[in-house]
JSON list of C-alpha atoms in Angstrom, two decimals:
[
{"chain": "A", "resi": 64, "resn": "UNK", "atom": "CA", "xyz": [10.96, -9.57, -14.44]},
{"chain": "A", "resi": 65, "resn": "UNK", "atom": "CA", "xyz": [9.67, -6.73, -12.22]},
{"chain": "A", "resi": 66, "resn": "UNK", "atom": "CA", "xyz": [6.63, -6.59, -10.81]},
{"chain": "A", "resi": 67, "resn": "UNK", "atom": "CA", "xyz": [5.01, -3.75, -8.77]},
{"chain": "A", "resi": 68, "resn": "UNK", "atom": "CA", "xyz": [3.87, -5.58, -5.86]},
{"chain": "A", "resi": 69, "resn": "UNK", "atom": "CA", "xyz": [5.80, -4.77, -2.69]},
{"chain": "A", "resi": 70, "resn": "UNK", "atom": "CA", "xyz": [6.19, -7.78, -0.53]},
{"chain": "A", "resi": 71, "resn": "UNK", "atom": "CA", "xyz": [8.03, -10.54, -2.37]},
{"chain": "A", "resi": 72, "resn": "UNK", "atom": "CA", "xyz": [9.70, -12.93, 0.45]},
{"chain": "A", "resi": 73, "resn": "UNK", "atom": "CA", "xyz": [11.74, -15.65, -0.90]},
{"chain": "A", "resi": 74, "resn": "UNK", "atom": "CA", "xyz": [11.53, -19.07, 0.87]},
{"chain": "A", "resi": 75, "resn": "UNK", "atom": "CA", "xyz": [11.64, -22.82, 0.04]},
{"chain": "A", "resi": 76, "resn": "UNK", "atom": "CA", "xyz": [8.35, -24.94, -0.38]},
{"chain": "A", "resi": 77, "resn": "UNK", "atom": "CA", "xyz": [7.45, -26.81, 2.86]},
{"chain": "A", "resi": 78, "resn": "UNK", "atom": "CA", "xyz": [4.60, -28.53, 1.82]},
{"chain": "A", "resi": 79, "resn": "UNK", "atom": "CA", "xyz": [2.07, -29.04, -0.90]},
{"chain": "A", "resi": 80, "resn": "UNK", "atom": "CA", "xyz": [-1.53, -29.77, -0.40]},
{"chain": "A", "resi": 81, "resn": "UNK", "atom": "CA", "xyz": [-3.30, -31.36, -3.69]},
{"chain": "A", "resi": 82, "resn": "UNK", "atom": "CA", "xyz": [-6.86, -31.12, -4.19]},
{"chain": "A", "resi": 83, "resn": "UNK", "atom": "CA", "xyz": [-8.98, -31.84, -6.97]},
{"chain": "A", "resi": 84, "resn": "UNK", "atom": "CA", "xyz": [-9.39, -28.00, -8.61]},
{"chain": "A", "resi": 85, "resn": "UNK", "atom": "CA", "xyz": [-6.81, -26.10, -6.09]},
{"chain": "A", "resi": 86, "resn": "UNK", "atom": "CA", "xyz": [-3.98, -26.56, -3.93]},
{"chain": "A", "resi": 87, "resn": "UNK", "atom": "CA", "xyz": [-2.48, -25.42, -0.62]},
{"chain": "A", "resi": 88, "resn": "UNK", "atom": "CA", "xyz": [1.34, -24.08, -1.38]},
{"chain": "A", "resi": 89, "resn": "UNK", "atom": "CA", "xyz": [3.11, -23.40, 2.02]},
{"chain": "A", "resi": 90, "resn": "UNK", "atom": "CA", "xyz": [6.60, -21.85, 1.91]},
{"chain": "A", "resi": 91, "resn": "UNK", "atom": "CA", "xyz": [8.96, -21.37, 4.40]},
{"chain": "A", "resi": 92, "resn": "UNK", "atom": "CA", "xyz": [10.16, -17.94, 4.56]},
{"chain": "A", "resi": 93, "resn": "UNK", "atom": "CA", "xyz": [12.69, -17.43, 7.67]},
{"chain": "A", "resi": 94, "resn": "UNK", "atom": "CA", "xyz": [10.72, -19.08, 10.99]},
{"chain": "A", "resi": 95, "resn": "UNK", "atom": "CA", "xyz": [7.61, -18.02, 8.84]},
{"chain": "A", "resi": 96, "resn": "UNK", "atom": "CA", "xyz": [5.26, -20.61, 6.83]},
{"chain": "A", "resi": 97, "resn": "UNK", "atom": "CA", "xyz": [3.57, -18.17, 4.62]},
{"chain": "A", "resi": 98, "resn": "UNK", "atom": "CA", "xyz": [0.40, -20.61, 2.52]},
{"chain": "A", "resi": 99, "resn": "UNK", "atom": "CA", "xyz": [-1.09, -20.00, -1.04]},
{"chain": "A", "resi": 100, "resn": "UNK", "atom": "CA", "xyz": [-4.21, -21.07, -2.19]},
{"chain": "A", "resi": 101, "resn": "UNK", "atom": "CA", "xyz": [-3.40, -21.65, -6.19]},
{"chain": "A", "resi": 102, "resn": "UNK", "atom": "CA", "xyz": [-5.01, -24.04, -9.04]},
{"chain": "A", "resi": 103, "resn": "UNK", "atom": "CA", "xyz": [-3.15, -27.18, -9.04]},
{"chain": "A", "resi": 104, "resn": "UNK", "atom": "CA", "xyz": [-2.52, -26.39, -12.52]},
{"chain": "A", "resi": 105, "resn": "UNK", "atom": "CA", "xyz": [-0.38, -23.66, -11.34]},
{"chain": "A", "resi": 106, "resn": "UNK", "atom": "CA", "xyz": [1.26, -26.42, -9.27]},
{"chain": "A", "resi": 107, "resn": "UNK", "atom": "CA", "xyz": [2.03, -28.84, -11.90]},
{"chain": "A", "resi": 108, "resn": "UNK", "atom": "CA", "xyz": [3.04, -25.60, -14.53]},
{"chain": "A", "resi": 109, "resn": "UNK", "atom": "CA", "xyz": [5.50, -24.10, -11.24]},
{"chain": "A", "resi": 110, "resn": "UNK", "atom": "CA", "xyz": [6.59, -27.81, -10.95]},
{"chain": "A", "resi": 111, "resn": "UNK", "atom": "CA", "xyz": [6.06, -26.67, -6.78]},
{"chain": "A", "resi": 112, "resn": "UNK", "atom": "CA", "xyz": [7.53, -29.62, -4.97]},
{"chain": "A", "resi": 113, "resn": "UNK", "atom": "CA", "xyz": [8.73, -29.90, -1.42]},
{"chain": "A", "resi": 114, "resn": "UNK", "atom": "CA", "xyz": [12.28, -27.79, -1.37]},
{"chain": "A", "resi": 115, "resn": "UNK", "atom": "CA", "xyz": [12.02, -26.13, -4.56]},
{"chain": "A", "resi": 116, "resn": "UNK", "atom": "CA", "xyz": [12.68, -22.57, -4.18]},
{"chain": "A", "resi": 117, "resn": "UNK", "atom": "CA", "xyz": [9.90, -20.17, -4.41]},
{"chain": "A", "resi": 118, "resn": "UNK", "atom": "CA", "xyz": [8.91, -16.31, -3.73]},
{"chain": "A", "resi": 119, "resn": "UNK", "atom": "CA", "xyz": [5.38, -15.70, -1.92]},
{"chain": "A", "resi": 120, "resn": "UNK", "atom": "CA", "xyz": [4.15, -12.35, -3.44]},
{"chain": "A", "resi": 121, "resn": "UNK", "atom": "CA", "xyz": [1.42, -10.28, -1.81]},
{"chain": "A", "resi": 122, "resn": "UNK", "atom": "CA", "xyz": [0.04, -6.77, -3.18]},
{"chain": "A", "resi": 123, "resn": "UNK", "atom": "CA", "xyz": [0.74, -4.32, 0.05]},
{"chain": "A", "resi": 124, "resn": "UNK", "atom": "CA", "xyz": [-3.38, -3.83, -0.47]},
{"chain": "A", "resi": 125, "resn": "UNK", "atom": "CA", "xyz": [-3.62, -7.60, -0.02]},
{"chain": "A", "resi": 126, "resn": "UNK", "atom": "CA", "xyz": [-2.65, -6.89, 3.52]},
{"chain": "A", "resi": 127, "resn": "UNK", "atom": "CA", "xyz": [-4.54, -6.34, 6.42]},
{"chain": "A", "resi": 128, "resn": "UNK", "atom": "CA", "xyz": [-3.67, -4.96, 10.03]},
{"chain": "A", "resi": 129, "resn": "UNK", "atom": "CA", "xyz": [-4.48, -5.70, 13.47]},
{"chain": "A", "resi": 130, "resn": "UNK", "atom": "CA", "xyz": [-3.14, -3.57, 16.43]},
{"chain": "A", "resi": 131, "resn": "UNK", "atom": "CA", "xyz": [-1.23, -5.92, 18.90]},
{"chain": "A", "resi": 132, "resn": "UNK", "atom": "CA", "xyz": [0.74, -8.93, 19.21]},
{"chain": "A", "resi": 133, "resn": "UNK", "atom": "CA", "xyz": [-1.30, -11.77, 19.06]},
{"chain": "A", "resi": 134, "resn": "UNK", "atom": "CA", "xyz": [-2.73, -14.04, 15.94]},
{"chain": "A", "resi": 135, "resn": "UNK", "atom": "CA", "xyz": [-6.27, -13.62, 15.65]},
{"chain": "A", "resi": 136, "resn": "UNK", "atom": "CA", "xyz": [-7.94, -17.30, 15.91]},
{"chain": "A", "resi": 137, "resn": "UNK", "atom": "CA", "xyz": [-11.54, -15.91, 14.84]},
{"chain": "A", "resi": 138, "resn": "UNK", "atom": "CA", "xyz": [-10.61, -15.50, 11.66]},
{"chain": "A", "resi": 139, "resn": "UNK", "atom": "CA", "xyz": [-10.27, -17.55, 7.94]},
{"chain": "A", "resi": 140, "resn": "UNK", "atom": "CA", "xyz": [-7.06, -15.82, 7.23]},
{"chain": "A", "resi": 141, "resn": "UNK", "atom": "CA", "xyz": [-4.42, -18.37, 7.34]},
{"chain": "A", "resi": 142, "resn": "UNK", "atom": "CA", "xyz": [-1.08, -15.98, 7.46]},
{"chain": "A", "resi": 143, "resn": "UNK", "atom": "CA", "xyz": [-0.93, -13.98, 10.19]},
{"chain": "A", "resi": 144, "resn": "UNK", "atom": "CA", "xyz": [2.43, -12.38, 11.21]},
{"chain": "A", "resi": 145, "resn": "UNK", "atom": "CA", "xyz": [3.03, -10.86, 14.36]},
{"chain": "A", "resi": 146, "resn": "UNK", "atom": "CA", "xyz": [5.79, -8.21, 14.41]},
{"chain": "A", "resi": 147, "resn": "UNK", "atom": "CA", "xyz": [6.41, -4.67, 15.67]},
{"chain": "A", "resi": 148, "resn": "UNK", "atom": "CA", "xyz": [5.71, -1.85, 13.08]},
{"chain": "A", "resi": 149, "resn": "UNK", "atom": "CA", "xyz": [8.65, -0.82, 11.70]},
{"chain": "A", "resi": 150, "resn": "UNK", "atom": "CA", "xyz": [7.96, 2.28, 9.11]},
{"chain": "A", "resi": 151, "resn": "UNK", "atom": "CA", "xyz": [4.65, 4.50, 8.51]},
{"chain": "A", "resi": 152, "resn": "UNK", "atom": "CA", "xyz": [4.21, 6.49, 5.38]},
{"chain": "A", "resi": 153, "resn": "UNK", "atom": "CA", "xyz": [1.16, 8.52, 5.34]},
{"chain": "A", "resi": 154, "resn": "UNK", "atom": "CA", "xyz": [-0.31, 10.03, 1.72]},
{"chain": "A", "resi": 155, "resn": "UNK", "atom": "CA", "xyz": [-3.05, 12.14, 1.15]},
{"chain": "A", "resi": 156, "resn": "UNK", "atom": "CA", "xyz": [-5.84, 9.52, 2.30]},
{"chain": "A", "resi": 157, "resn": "UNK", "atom": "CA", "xyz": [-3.87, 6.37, 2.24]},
{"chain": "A", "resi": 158, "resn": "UNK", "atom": "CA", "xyz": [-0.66, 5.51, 4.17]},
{"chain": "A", "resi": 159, "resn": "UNK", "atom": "CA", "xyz": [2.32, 2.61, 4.21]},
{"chain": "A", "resi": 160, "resn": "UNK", "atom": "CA", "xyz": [2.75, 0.59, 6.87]},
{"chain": "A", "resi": 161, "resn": "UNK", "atom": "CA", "xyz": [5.91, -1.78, 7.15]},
{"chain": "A", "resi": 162, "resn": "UNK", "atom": "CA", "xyz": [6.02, -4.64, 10.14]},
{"chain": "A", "resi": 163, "resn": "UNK", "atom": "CA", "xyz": [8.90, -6.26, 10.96]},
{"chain": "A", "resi": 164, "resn": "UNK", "atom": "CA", "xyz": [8.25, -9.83, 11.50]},
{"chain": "A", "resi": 165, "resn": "UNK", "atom": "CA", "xyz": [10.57, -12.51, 13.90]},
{"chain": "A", "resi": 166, "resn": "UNK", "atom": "CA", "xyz": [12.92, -12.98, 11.44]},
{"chain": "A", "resi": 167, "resn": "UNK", "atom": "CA", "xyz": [14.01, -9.55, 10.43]},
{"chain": "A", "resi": 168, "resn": "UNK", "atom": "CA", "xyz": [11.45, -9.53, 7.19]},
{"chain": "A", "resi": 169, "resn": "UNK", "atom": "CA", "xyz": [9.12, -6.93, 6.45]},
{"chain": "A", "resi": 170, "resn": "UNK", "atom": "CA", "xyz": [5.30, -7.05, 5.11]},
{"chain": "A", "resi": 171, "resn": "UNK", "atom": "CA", "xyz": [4.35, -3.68, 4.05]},
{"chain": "A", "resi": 172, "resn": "UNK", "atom": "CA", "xyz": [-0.01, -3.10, 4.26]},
{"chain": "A", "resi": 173, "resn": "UNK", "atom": "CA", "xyz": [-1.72, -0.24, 2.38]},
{"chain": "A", "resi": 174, "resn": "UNK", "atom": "CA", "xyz": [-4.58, 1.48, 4.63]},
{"chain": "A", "resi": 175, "resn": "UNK", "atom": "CA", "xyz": [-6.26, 3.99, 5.08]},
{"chain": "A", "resi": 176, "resn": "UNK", "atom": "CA", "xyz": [-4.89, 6.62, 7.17]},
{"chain": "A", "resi": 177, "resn": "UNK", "atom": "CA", "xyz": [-7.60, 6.89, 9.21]},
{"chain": "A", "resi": 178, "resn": "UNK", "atom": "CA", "xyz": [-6.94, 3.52, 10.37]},
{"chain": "A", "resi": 179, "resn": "UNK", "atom": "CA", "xyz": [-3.46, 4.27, 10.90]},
{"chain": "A", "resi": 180, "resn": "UNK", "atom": "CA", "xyz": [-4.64, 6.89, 13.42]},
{"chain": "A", "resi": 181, "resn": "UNK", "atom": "CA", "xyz": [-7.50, 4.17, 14.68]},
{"chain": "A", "resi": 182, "resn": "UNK", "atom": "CA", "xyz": [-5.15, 1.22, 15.53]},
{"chain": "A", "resi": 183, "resn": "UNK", "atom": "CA", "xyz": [-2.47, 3.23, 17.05]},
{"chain": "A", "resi": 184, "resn": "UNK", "atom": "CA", "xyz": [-0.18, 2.59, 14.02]},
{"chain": "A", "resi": 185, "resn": "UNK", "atom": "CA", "xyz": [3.25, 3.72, 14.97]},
{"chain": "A", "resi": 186, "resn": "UNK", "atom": "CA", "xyz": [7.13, 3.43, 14.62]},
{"chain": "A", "resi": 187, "resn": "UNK", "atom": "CA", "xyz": [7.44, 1.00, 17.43]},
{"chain": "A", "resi": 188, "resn": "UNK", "atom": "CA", "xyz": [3.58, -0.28, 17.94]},
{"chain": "A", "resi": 189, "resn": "UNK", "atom": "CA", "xyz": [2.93, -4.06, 17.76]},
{"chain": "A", "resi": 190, "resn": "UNK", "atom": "CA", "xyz": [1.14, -5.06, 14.81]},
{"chain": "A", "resi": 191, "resn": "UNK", "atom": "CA", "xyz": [-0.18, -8.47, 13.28]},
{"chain": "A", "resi": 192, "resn": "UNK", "atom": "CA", "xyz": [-0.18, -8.53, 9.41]},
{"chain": "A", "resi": 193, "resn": "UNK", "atom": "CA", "xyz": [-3.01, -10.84, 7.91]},
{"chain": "A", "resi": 194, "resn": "UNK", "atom": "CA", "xyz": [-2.98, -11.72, 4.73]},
{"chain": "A", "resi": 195, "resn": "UNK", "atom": "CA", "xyz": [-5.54, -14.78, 2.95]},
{"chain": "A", "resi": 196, "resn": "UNK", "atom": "CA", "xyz": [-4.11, -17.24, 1.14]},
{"chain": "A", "resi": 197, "resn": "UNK", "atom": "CA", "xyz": [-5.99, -16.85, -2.00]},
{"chain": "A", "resi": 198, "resn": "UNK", "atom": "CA", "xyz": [-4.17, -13.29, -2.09]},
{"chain": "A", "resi": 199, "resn": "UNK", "atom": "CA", "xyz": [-0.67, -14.87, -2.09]},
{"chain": "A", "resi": 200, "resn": "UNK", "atom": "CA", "xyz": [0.84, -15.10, -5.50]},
{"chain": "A", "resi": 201, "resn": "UNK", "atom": "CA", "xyz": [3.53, -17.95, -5.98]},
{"chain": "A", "resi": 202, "resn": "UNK", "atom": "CA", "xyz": [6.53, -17.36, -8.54]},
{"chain": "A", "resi": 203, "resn": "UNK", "atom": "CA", "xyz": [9.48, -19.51, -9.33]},
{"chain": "A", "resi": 204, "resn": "UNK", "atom": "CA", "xyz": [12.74, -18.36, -11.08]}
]
């Protein structure tokens, strides 16, 4: 199957959270834990156990940017990856940006290009990429 969202990071479930309607999936993904908020019938119908394989997937407009290096602890979102930007695509009002995280993966964010310009977006530029975890999609081969 392909699928048109552009960060899909492969990893091994860490942990899994039960609750009554919805879950906490976290996956390890390099040194990264990246965690997915998903209906514990997605769970059971996954069969998500600790050290089953697993691929986070997150929609590049799923992801949002902060300029510098450090996690933001004012904040809901759970994942929050600190990394250096690595690639910036501009289009006609709305640009790529691609940060490189610790471990050599990239998370690629949709924005605007006037926040490109705003947070100082460049080749080089630390970045944290902040993503919820109801916007991370779990899939299983």
């Amino acid at each position: 199957m392909k699928i048109s969202a552009r960060n899909q990071l492969a990893g091994t479930v860490a942990a899994v959270k039960e609750g009554a309607v919805n879950g906490v999936v976290t996956i390890k993904v390099g040194d990264h834990t990246i965690k997915s908020d998903i209906t514990m019938e997605a769970i059971k119908d996954l069969g998500l156990v600790e050290g089953k394989k697993a691929i986070a997937i997150i929609k590049a407009s799923n992801v949002l940017i902060a300029a510098g290096s450090e996690r933001i602890d004012t904040i809901s979102a759970r994942n929050q990856f600190p990394g250096t930007v690595a690639k910036v695509e501009k289009g006609a009002v709305n640009g790529h940006v691609a940060i490189e995280i610790a471990d050599g993966a990239k998370i690629t964010a949709s924005v605007t290009n006037e926040a490109i310009e705003d947070l100082g977006l460049a080749e080089g530029a630390a970045a944290v990429a902040i993503v919820k975890a109801t916007d991370v999609l779990v899939a299983v081969d």
